[in-house]
Amino acid sequence: MSDPINANPTIIDVSALPTRLSNTEEKSSRQQLLDRILALSLSSSDPELPLLTDESSEDEDDELEDTIDAQEVFDLISSISDPEHPLTLAQLAVVNLPDITVTHGNNKNELSEILIKITPTITHCSLATLIGLGIRVRLERSLPPRFRFRILIKEGTHQSENQVNKQLNDKERVAAACENDQLLSVVLQMLSTCK
Amino acid sequence: MDTAPDPAVLVYQYIAASTSGDSTSDYSSQLAQLWSGKTLSLLQFIQTLGPTLTSEDVSTRVISLQCFANTLAEVDSAVISKQDVGVLLQFLTSKLEDEKLSSSTLNALASLVKAKNFIPHVNNNLKDLISAVIKDYDPRKHLAKVRYEAFLLLEAIVEKHQDTLATNEEFAECFVNAFIHVASGEKDPRNLLLSFKLNAEINTKIPFQERSSNKTHDELLSDLFDVCFCYFPISFTTPENDPYKITALDLKKQLRITIASQPQFSRDAFPSLFEKLTSTNPAVRNDVLQCLLLCVNNYPAEVLEQYWLSIWDALKFEILHNDILTFQPEADFIIPPNYESLEETDDNKTLILTLVVLNSLIQKLTDSEMFPSIMDTVLQGLEANYKSLVGKTLKPAVLLLSAMGSSSVTFFNRVVDTLFSFEVWGHYIRSDYQEDTEEDKEIDIVLTTAKQRDLIDNLGYVLTAQKLLGVPTNLEIYKDHILIFMGQLLQTSSNIEKSLKCKIVLQLTKLVVLDTFLSADEVSLVLTWFSENIKALIEDSSAKGEPDVLLLRITKSLTQITSEGPEESIQYYINSVITIILPPLLERVSQPLVLSVINQICLNYQFLEVLSIRYLNKLSYEDCDEDLSINLIESLIFSFKQAQSVRPFLATSWYSKFFPRFFTISQKRFADNVYLLEISGSLLGLIVRFCDKTKHEQILHDMIDLFFEGKTLDGFNFEFEISKPSAKISLLKHILANIDRNCSISDESVDSITKQLINLIPNIEDQIIRLEYLQVLAVVINKLAVNREEQVEQILSDLSPKSQFDQSSFELSIWIAKGLLVRVSPRGVAFLNKLLLDLSNNPDLDYCRLILRSFNVLAGDVDVFSNDGKAGKIISGVTNLNVKILYKQQIFEICSPKLISDYSSSEKEEKSEIFLSTLSILIQNVSAKVINPHLEAILPLVLNGLYSHNSCILEASLQTLDTAITQSPELVKRDMESLVKKLVSLGTTKIVINKKVVNKENIRLLSLDCLIKIFTEFEEAKVRGLQVGLTQALAPGLDDKKRSVRKKTTDLCQLLHEMDR
């Protein structure tokens, strides 16, 4: 492979990244032990019995909704690998939580939009378009079809900002890129580390 | 008696069979028998063969001679007289002229050579034979198969007549000429293998004169060398259809042996090998080095004296100018053991082999008169490299010297004296160095950290060599200097220099474990340095919240010091660790990480004993808070188990000292703390299990006295009333669970204890405490009430619900039954059957659900009936569990058929749900082996259950399916397509009944989990095609209301996309 464009990037420690994944804290050994004992109890721990009652509720169903928010989008794309370093986009601060905006439609039948601004590690990064493509493929695969994505270069972080922005959001060019087997295999390589 | 067969008939039969391609061996054997039995003379035989032997038809001639050769191979050679030999030799050598017959002729000659009466001198037999071969056999005219016969003939001669060849120079020269004639231009691998072997045999068996004094021999040796070395290096791939399966390695090895078999080859071999060493192909270089190694090992020292310089010059650059990362300064070896298993194409193998060759060279020459001058040359040659601390070649040079030093004490001493002289490392390392002259000031005395690191690494190589030598050397002269140098560096270097400090710790550790190298005081000194670093690091790491690399390094070194080496030194080291390292650690136990350091270094009984006493003192202080107490107890449990696993010990003495004190402290100080009492109990239980078996009866009685009789005991300061529920019961639970199963108490006691427990338990409100009492009850029933079956049965029947249902009695009976079932008592089984009957017949759904939940207890793992760690005999001889290994299987075998049939015939959905859920609980608790035979019967229920609109049934079905996918994939895969479809719909689309979601979040997750399992656990071939269109089908899941479901769907999609690649 040719020399990396940015051979010495700044790296953020994984543990310092905002995430919702694995935030469910591990139970202390103490709680585990007590739980193990309590599991032997015959008293029912599940208050939801009895079943099949005819209770009616207003809603279509009785579940509360967790709306798709910026954190969720960040978690989806943060673990994408950088094409030239063995690091993730979040570790390199290419994607940052504050640079993600989710605009929901009024209901699930209307379009929603996600705007992501990416920060290239250096201003002449030629891989910005590839990174953008990777993010787009990941989101298209992971979010419902009602979402539209706009991926832009963060203002003032790239020499040819407008050009890259155009390329990133040009449907035809994205579609053409996805037809290119070699390009696609690089993208898949980037996505293979997704958590 | 049968008349003997007619030879003529046999010959014709042979010819006929051979022509039609049938087996001919039968006929030649019969001919050989006739000949051996003297029924047939040689003359008669030849006469019989006569017409065919001279036939115009080539194929007839060939078959005829073949018949002769085969017969000759089998005949008893005693019947062939000396005269016969002469006749046959003449006959056969004349046949050599007939090219078509060569194969059989050579074969027959080989048999003839082996004959008893073939005497080389008589009638000039051997010479005639060899001359004929040289004259009339031209290898270039024949196929590999025929050439093979020629080699076999030569092999037969060497085997049979090696003494003649060794003593008769004329014969020997003649034979070597024949070999060179036969072997020249050979290409077939099988023939080559034999050619190399014969060449080596010639070299070892025939005494050649000094080349310079005997021109003939000189030429012969040159030819012998050429006829083998021309193949070097061999690159060969075994053809696929090769019947002999000869590999490149076979050929390479034999060729190396051949080259190394003749010291007089050295003149040609060394230069040729060095030339090949310039190859860029590592496989070739490794081949060269292995050949060189064999030569060095086989050639006598006199030859090596002549060539050592050229070998050294050719090899040293391999190390000097290469990356030598593979040689770790901290390792215990320079040449890695089992380096031979490295790939032939590995560049590192080249480096290692280079050192191995040099090692052998030094070993061979160490007694030579030339050795001092050899050492001079080597050291002077490398002077520029090792003298400069800046150059890149310093480390390789020291590696070379250390590696060579590791095979000769003389060499090592010389190396050490040179390296530690003031001109080299002395002025950095030696404390007796005085900079008083002006010139000295010009030398750069200041070592940068990078140079310090290099210096420590280089010292490491020297120490490794010392370790490998294992005898006293001059290194002892510089011992103090080295020690002080490293010690000062460790103390004074900045804390940021982790890698330097780690390197120092590694080398100091190496010094400590160098047998008898350091004195006791010196070891203590090293440990003090370690201790001081630990103290500083603990503060540091505690602030950071994670262990420091240096701390980990030192901890590891301490475990190494206290576990490696001879017993006496270890004892001493352990004592030193206890007196030097442990006290400052104990002062800091409240700091995080300290306990983990202690846990790691507690590897033996002595340490553990000290630790237990110190911990106990800490625990007894009021200022030892709950968290610290928990940490201390957990640390002690860990250390106990660890020390036990390193070397088993008896804890009998602990029962009289540690046990009562700890018992008293824990129940006094933490009277209400369930968790603390629980872990205290585990520690006490652990100690009991490792007390000698003979002590157990007493322990049991003591405990009964303490807990049930209200008695006081010496050492135990304990107040307990069995009529009042208390968390202290956890202590008893663990102790009883670990008492040997053969201990007993009187029947009256058993009855009274059972009664007291049964009366008390229903009144205990706290769930956890009640469960602790219930477990005690189960253990009592299980181990102590073995002879009270009838009474227990009575209790069970008294407890059985009469008209009104009573949950606490039911719970009691379940636990009593658990005690019975684990030892597969018939009464326990009867209870189980009754329970199953109730489950299917009782219309009270609440009661049925209670039964359902009781299977968590009946089939589940309960601490008191299982030991953690590996099973098997322990040192105390105690068998604490009274548990039949197959009890779960028994429960499962009883329950599953009944539950399956109940489910199939059930009409009410609620009941079906209960049957299926019960089955699911059983499946989750029983090992795969037990379930497997039943899965076929269970699976239809499960698959059926997936179509239910009842959450509980769905959940139970999915859980069972999950188990089935892992454990019995063959069964699941039968109906994969519809299963996948169903799981997708369960995972992504909601089933809403009465405005309530049936497939709740956890069910959707379970379905997706099952799908992920299907696509990860099954071989790709089995699921290929199933993923087509699945990502589209899963799309609704991406918009699920629950984030966890969306996430899992994304994971599954990602997995499917990756499969598509």
XYZ file of C-alpha atoms in Angstrom, chain B residues 38 72-73 75-86 88 108-122 125 156 160-161 164:
36
model
C 18.260 -79.758 -5.782
C 17.375 -66.428 -8.387
C 16.030 -63.885 -5.913
C 16.410 -69.544 -4.280
C 18.348 -70.691 -1.245
C 21.739 -69.250 -2.156
C 23.542 -72.220 -0.542
C 22.777 -74.350 -3.587
C 24.764 -71.974 -5.771
C 28.306 -73.236 -5.663
C 31.394 -71.124 -6.151
C 31.602 -72.583 -9.599
C 27.972 -71.734 -10.277
C 28.716 -68.170 -9.242
C 31.434 -67.911 -11.795
C 26.294 -67.156 -13.601
C 19.738 -61.005 -10.993
C 23.246 -59.676 -10.401
C 22.116 -58.069 -7.164
C 20.753 -61.428 -6.013
C 23.957 -63.122 -7.090
C 26.114 -60.654 -5.185
C 24.221 -61.536 -2.050
C 24.776 -65.256 -2.557
C 26.838 -67.000 0.088
C 29.402 -68.235 -2.390
C 29.990 -64.942 -4.119
C 33.476 -64.214 -2.883
C 34.965 -61.009 -4.248
C 38.496 -62.335 -4.758
C 37.654 -65.712 -6.194
C 34.325 -61.899 -9.224
C 23.793 -54.896 -2.380
C 27.312 -57.558 1.591
C 30.954 -56.745 0.952
C 36.261 -56.088 1.415
